[in-house]
PDB file of C-alpha atoms and ligand atoms in Angstrom:
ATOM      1  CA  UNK D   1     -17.058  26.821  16.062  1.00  0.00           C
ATOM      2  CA  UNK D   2     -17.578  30.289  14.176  1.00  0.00           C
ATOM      3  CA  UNK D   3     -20.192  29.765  11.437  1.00  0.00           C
ATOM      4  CA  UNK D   4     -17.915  31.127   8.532  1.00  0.00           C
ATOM      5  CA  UNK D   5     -15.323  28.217   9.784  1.00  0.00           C
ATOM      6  CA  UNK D   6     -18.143  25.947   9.348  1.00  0.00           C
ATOM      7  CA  UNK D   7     -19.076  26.934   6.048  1.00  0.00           C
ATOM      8  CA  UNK D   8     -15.781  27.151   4.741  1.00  0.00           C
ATOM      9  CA  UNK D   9     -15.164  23.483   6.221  1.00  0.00           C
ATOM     10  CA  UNK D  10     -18.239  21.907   4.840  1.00  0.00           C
ATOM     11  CA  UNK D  11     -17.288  23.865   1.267  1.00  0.00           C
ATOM     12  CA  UNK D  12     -13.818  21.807   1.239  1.00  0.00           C
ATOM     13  CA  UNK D  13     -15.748  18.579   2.029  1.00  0.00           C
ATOM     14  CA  UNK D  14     -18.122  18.918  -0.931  1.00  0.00           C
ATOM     15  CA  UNK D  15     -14.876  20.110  -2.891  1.00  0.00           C
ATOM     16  CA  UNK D  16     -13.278  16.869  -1.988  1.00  0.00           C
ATOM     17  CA  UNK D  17     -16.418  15.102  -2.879  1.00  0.00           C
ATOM     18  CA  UNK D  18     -18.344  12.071  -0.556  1.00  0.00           C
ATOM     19  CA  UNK D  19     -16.130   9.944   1.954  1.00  0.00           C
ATOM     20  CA  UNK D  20     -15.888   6.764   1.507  1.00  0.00           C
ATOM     21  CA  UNK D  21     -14.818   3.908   3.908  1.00  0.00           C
ATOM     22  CA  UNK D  22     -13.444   1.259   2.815  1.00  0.00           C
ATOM     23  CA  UNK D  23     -13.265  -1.965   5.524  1.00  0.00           C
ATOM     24  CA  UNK D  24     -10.843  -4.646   4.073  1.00  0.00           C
ATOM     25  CA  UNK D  25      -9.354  -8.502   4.846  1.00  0.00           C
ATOM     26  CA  UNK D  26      -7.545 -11.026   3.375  1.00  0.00           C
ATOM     27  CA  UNK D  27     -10.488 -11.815   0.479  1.00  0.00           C
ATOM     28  CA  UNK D  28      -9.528  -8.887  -1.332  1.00  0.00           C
ATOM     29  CA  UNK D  29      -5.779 -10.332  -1.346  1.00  0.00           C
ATOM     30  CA  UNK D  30      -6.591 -13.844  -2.606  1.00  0.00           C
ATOM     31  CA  UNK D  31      -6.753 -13.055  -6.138  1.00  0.00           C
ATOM     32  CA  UNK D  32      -3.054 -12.011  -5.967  1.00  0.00           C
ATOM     33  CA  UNK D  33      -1.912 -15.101  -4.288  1.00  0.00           C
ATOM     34  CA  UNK D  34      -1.686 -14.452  -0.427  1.00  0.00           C
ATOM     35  CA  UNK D  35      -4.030 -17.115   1.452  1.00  0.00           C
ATOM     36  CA  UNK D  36      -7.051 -16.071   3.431  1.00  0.00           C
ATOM     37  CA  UNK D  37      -6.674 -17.097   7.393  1.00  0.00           C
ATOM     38  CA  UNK D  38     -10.399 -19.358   7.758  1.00  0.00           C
ATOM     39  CA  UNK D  39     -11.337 -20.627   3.715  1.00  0.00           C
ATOM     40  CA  UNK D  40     -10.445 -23.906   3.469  1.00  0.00           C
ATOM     41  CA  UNK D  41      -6.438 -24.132   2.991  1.00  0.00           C
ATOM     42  CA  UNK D  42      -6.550 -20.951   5.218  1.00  0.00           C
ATOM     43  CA  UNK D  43      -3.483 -19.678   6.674  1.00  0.00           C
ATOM     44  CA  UNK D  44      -4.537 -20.683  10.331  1.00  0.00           C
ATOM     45  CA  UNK D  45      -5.201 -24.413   8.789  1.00  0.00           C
ATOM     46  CA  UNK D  46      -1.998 -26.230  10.156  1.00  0.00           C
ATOM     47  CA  UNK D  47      -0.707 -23.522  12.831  1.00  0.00           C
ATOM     48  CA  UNK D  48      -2.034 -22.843  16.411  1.00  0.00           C
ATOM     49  CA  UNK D  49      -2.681 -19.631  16.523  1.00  0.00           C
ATOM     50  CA  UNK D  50      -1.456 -18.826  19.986  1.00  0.00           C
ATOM     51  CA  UNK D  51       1.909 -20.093  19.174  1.00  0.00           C
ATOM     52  CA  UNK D  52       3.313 -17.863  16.340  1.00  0.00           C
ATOM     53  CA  UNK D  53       0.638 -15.011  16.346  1.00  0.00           C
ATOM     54  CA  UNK D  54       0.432 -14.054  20.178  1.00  0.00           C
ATOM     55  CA  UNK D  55       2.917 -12.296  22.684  1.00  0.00           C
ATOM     56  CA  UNK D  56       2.468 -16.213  24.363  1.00  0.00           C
ATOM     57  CA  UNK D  57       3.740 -17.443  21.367  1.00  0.00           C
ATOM     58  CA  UNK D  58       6.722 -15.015  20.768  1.00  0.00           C
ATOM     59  CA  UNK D  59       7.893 -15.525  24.643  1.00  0.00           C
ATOM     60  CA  UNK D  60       8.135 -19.113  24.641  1.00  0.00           C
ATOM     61  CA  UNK D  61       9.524 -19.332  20.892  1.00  0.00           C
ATOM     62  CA  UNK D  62      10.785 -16.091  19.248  1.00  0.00           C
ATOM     63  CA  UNK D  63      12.292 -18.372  16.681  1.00  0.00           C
ATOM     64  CA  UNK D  64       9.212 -20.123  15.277  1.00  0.00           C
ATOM     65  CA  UNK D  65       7.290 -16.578  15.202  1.00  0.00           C
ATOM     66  CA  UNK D  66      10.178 -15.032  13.533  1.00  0.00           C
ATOM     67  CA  UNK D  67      10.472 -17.987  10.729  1.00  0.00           C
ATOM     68  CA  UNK D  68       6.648 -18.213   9.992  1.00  0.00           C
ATOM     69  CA  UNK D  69       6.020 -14.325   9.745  1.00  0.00           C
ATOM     70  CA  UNK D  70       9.698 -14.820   7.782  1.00  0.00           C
ATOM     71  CA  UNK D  71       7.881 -16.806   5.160  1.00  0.00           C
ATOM     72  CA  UNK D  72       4.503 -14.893   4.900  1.00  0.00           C
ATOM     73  CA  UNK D  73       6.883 -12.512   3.530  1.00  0.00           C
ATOM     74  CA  UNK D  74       8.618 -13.922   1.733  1.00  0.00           C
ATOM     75  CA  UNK D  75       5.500 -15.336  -0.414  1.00  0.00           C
ATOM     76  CA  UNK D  76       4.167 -11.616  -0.034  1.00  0.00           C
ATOM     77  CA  UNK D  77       7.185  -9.976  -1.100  1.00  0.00           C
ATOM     78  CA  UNK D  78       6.231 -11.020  -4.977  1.00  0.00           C
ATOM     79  CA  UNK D  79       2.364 -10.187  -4.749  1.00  0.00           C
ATOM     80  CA  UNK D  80       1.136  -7.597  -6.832  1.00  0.00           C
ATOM     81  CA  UNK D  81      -2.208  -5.444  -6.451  1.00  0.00           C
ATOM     82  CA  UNK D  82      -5.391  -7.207  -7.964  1.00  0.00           C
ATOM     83  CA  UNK D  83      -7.780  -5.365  -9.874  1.00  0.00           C
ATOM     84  CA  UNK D  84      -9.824  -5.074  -6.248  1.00  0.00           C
ATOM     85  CA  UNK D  85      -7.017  -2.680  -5.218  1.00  0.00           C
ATOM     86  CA  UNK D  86      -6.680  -0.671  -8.260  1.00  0.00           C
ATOM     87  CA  UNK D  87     -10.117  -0.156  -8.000  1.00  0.00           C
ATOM     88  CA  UNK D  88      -9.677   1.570  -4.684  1.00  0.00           C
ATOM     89  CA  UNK D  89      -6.875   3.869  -5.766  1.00  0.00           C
ATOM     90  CA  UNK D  90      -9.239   4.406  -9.163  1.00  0.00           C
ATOM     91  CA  UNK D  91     -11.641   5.629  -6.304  1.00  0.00           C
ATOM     92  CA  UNK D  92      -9.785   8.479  -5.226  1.00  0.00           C
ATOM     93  CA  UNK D  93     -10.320  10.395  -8.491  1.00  0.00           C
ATOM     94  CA  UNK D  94     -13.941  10.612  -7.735  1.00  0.00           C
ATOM     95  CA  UNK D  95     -14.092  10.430  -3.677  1.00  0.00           C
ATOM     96  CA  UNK D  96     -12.300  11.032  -0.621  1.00  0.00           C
ATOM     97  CA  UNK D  97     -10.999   7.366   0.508  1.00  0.00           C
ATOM     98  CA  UNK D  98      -9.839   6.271   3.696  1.00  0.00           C
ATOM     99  CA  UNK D  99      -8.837   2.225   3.037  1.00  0.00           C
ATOM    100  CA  UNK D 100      -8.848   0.404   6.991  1.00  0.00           C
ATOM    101  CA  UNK D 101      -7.215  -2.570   5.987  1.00  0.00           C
ATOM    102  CA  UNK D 102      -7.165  -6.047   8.769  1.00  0.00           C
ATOM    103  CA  UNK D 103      -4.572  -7.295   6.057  1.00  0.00           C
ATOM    104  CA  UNK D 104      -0.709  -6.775   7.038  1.00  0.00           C
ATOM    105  CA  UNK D 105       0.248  -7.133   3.347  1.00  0.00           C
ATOM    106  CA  UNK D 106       1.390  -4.061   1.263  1.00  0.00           C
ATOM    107  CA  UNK D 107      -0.877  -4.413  -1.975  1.00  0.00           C
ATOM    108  CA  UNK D 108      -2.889  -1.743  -0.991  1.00  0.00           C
ATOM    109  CA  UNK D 109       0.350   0.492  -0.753  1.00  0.00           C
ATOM    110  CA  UNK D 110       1.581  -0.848  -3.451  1.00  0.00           C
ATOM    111  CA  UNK D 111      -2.070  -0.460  -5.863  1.00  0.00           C
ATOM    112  CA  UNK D 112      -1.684   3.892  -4.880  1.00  0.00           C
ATOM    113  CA  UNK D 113      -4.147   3.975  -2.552  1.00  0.00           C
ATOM    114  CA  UNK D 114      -3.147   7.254  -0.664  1.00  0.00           C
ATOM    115  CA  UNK D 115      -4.885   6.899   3.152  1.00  0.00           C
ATOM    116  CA  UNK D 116      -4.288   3.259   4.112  1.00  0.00           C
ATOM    117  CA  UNK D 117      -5.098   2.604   7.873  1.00  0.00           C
ATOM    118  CA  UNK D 118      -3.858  -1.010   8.939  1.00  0.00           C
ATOM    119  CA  UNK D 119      -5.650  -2.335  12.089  1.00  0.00           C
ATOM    120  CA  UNK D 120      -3.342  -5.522  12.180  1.00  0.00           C
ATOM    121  CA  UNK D 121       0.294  -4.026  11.633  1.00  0.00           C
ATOM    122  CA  UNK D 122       2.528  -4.126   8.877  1.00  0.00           C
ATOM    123  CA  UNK D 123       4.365  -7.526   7.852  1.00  0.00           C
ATOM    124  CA  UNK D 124       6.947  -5.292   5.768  1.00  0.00           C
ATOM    125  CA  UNK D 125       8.299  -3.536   9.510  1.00  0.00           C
ATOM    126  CA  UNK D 126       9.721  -4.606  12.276  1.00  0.00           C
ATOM    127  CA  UNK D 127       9.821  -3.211  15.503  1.00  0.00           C
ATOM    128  CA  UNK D 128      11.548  -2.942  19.000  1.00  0.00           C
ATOM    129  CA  UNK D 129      10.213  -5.836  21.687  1.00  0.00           C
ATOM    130  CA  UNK D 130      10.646  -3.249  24.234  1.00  0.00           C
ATOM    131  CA  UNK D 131       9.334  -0.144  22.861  1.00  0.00           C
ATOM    132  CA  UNK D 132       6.526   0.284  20.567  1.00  0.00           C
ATOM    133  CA  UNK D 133       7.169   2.904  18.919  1.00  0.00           C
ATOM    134  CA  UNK D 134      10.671   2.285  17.731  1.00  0.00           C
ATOM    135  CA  UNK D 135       9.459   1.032  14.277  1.00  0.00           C
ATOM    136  CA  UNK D 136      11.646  -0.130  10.947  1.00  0.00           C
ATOM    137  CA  UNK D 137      11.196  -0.869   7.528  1.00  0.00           C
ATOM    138  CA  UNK D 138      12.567  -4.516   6.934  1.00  0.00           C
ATOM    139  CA  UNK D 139      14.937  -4.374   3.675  1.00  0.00           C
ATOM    140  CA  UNK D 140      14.304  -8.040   1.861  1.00  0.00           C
ATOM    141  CA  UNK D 141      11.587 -10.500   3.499  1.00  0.00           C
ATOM    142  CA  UNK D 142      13.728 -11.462   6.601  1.00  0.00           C
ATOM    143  CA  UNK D 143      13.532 -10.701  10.192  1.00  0.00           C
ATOM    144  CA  UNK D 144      16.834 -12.849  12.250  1.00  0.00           C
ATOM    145  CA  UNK D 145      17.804 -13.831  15.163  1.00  0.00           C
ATOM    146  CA  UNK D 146      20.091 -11.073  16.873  1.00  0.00           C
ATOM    147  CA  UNK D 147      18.931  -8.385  14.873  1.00  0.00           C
ATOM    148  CA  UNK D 148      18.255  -5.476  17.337  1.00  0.00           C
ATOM    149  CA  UNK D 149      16.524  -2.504  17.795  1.00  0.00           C
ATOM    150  CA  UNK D 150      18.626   1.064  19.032  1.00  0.00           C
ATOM    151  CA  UNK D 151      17.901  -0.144  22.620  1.00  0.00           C
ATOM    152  CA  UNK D 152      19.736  -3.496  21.797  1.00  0.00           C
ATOM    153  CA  UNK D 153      16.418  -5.968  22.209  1.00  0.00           C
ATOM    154  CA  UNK D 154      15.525  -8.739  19.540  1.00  0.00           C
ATOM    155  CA  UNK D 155      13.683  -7.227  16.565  1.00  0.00           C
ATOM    156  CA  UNK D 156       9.915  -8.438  16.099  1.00  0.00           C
ATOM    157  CA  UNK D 157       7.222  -8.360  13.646  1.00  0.00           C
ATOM    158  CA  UNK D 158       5.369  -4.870  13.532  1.00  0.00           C
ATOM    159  CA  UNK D 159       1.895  -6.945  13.700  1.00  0.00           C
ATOM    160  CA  UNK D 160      -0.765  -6.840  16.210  1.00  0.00           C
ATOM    161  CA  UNK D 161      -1.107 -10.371  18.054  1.00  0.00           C
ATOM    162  CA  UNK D 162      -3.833 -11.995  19.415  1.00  0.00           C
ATOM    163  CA  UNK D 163      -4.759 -10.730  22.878  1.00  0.00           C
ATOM    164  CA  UNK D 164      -2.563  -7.147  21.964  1.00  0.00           C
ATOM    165  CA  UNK D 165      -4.031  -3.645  21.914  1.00  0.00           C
ATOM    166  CA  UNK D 166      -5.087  -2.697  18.095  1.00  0.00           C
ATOM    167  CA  UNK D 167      -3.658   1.195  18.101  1.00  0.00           C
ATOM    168  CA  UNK D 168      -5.452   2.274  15.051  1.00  0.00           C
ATOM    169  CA  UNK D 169      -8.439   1.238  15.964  1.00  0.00           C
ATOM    170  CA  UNK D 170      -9.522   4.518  17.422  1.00  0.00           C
ATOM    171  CA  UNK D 171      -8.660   6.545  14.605  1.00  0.00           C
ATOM    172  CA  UNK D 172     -10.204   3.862  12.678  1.00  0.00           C
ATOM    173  CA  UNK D 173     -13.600   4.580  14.398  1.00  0.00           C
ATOM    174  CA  UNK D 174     -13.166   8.578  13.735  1.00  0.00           C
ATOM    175  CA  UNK D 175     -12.761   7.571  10.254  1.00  0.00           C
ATOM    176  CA  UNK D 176     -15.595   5.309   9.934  1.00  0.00           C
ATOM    177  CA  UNK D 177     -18.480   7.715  11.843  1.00  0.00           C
ATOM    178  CA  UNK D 178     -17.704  10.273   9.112  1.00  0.00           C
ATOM    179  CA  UNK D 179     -18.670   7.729   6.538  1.00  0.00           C
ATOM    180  CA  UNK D 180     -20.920   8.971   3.415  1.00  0.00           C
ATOM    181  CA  UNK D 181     -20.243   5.536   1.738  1.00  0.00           C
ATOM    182  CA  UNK D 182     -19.151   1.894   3.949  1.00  0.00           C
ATOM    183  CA  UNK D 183     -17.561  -0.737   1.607  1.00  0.00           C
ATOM    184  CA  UNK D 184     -17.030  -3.775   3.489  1.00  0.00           C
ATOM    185  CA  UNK D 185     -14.471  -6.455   1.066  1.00  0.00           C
ATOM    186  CA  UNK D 186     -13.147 -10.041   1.776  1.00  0.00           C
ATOM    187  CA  UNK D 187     -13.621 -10.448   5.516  1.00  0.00           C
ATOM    188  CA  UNK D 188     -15.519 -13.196   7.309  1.00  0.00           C
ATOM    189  CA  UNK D 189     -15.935  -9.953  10.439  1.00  0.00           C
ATOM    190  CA  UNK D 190     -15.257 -12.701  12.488  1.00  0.00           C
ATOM    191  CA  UNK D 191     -12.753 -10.607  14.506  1.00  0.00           C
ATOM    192  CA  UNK D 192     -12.597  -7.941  17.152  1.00  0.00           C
ATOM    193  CA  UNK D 193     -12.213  -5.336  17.128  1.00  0.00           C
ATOM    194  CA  UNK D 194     -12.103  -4.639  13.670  1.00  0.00           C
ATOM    195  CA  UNK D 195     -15.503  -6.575  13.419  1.00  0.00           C
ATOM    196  CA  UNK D 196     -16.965  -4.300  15.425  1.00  0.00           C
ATOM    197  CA  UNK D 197     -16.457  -1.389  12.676  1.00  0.00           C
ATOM    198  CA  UNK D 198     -19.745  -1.645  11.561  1.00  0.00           C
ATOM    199  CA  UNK D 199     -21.363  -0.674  14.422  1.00  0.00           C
ATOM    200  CA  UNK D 200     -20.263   3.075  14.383  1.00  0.00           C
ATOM    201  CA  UNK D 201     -21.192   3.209  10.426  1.00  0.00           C
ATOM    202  CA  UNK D 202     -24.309   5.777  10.428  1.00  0.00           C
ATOM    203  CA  UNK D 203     -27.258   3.458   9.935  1.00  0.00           C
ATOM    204  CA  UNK D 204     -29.003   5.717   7.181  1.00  0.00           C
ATOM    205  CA  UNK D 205     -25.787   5.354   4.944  1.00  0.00           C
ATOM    206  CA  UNK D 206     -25.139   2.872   1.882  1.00  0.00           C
ATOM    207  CA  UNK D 207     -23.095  -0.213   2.862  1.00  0.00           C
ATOM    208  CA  UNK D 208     -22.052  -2.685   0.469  1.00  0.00           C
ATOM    209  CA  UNK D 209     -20.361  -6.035   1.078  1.00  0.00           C
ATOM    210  CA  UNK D 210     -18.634  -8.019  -1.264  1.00  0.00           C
ATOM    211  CA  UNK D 211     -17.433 -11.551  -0.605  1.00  0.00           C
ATOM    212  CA  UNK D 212     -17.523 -14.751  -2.426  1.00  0.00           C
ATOM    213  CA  UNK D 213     -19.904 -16.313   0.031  1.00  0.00           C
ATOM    214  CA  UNK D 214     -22.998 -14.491   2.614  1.00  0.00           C
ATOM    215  CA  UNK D 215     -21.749 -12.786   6.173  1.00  0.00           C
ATOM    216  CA  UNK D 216     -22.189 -14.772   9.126  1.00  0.00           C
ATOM    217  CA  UNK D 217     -23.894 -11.856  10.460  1.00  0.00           C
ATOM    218  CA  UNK D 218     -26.457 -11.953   7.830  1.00  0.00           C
ATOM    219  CA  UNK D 219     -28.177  -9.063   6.346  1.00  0.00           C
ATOM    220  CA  UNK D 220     -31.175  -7.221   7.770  1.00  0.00           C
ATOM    221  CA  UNK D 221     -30.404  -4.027   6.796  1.00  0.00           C
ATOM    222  CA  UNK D 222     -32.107  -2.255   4.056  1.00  0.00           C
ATOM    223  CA  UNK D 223     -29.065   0.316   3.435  1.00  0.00           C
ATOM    224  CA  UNK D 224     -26.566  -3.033   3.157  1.00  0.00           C
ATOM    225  CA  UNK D 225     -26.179  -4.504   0.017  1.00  0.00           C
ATOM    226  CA  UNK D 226     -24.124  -7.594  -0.884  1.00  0.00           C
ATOM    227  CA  UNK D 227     -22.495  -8.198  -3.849  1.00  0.00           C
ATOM    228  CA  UNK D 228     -21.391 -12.103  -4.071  1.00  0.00           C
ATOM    229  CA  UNK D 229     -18.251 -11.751  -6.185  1.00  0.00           C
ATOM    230  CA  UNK D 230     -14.475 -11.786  -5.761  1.00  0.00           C
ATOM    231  CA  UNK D 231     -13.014  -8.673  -5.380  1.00  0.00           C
ATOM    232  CA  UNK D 232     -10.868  -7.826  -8.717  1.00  0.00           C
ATOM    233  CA  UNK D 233     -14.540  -8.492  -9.936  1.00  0.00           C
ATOM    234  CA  UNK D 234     -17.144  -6.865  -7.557  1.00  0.00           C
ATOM    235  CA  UNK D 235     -15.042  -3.923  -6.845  1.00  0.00           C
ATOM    236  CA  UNK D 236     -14.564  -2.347 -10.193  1.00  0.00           C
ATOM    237  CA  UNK D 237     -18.219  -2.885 -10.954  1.00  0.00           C
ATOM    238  CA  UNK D 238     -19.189  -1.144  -7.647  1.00  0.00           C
ATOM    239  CA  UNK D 239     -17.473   1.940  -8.186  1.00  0.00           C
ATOM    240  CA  UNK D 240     -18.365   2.208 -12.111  1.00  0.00           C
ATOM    241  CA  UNK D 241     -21.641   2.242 -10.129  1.00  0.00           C
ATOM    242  CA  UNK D 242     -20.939   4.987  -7.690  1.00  0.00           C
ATOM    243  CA  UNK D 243     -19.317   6.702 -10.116  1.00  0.00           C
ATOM    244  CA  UNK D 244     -22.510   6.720 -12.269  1.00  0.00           C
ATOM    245  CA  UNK D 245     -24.963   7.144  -8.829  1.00  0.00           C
ATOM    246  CA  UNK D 246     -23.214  10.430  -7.744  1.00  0.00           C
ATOM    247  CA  UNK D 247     -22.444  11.973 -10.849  1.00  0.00           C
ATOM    248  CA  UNK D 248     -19.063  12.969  -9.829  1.00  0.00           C
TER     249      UNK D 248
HETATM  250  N1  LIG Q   1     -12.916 -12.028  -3.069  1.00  0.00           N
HETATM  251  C1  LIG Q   1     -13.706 -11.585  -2.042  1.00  0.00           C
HETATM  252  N2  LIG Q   1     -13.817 -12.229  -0.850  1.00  0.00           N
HETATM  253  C2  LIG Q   1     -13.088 -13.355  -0.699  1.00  0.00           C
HETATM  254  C3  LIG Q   1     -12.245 -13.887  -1.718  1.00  0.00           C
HETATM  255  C4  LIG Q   1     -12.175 -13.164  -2.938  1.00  0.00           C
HETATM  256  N3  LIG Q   1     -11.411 -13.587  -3.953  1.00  0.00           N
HETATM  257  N4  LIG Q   1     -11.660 -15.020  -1.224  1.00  0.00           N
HETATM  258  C5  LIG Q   1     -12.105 -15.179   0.038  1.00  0.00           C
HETATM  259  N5  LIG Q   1     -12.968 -14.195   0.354  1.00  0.00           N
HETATM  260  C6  LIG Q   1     -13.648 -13.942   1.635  1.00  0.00           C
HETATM  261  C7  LIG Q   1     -14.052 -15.163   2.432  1.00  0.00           C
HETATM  262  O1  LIG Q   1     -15.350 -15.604   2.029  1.00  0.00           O
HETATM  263  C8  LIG Q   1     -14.076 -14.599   3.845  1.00  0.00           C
HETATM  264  O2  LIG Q   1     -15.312 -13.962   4.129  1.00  0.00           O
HETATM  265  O3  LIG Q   1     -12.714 -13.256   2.448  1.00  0.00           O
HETATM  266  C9  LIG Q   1     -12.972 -13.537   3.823  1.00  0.00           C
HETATM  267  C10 LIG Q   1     -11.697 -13.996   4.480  1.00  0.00           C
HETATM  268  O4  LIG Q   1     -11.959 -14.179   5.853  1.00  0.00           O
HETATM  269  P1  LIG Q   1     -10.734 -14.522   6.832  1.00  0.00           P
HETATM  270  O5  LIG Q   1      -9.886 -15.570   6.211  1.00  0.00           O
HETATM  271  O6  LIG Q   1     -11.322 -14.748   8.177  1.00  0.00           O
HETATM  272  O7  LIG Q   1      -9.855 -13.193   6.834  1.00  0.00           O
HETATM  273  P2  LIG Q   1     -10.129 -11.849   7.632  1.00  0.00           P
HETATM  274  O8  LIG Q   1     -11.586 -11.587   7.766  1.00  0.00           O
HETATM  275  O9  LIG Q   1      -9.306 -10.790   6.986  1.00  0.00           O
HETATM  276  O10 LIG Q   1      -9.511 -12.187   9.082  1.00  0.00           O
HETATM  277  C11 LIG Q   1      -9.511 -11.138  10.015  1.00  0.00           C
HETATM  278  O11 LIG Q   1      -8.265 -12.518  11.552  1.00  0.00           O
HETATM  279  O12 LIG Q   1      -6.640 -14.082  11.854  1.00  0.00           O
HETATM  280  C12 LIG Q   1      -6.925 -12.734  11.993  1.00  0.00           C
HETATM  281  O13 LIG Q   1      -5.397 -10.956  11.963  1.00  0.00           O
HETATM  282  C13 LIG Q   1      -6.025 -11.888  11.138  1.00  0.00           C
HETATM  283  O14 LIG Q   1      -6.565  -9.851   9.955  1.00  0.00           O
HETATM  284  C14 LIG Q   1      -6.968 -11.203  10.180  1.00  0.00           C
HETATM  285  C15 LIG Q   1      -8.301 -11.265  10.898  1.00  0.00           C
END
């Protein structure tokens, strides 16, 4: 690439100021009401997975899929942004944010955040069961029986199931190699391939983690911080910090 291109590329990215990446699951939705999948109480707690969150599930039963994502929304459809989320729009005024989201909810949306990638789909849009990328916002909370896409085939949820390809994912990846900053908030990383974000974060860079409780993976990293706090706690006190840190 021509050197002045370069330099006139690299001048808009210190314009825009650091990148940072923000990696986040259903912790940093808690404090507004929406229920984690694995704490104690967790969403999973009560429902085999494989029956209303894989294509399995949706074959054998459309029905029972289509009720329980029917009343994840409507419990969602209430929620409003915690102070976790308006931290991350708050973000933007000092850094370029990219927010990659496992959560299917629409607080982030909702808080302002601007670049909002979502690994797992969206529980607020519903989509064809025969073509991918025939894709609809869902007025209200319900998705019913009958209700078709243009090609006439039962509408589903726009989520990624278990055992289904996560589109974003790549992009995701793009997103997170150009990392100056990693924030990793409210997810046990227990899951693929999200989980496996962390790996393509440049090892020199800072990474923080904040959860109630240690990762699994444990920490042996001297660039990886965690922070044990909720979100609508940690989060505004980490970006005061950054704010402070970089000067910006
Ligand atoms: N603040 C910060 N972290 C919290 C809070 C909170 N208030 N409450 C819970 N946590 C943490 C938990 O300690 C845990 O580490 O959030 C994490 C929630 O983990 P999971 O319930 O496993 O949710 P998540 O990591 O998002 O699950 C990933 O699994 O079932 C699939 O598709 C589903 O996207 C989901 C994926």
């Amino acid at each position: 690439m021509p050197r002045n291109i370069m330099w006139l590329l690299n001048l808009l990215k210190m314009k825009k100021g650091k990148k940072v990446v923000v990696l986040t699951g259903a912790g940093i939705s808690a404090e507004s009401g929406i229920a984690t999948f694995r704490d104690s109480g967790g969403l999973w707690e009560g429902h085999d997975v494989m029956e209303v969150a894989s294509p399995e599930g949706w074959e054998k039963n459309p029905n029972l899929v289509l009720d329980f994502y029917n009343q994840r929304r409507k419990q969602a459809i209430t929620a409003q942004p915690n102070a976790g989320h308006l931290a991350l729009k708050e973000l933007e005024k000092y850094f370029d944010v990219t927010v990659i989201t496992q959560n299917v909810d629409n607080l982030h949306e909702k808080a302002g955040s601007s670049k909002v990638i979502h690994l797992h789909g969206e529980l607020f849009k519903a989509r064809s069961s025969v073509d991918e990328n025939l894709i609809y916002d869902i007025d209200g909370w319900e998705i019913k029986p009958g209700e078709t896409c243009e090609k006439g085939s039962q509408l589903r949820p726009h989520i990624v199931w278990f055992g289904e390809m996560v589109p974003m994912m790549e992009r995701a990846i793009e997103e997170t190699q150009q990392a100056d900053i990693f924030l990793i908030v409210g997810t046990s990383l227990l899951v693929y391939p999200a989980a496996g974000l962390i790996n393509y974060v440049d090892p020199s860079i800072a990474k923080y983690i904040i959860d109630i409780k240690a990762p699994e993976m444990g920490i042996n990293d001297p660039y990886l911080r965690f922070i044990e706090a909720k979100a609508g706690e940690g989060l505004p006190k980490l970006i005061r910090e950054l704010v402070d840190e970089h000067h910006v």
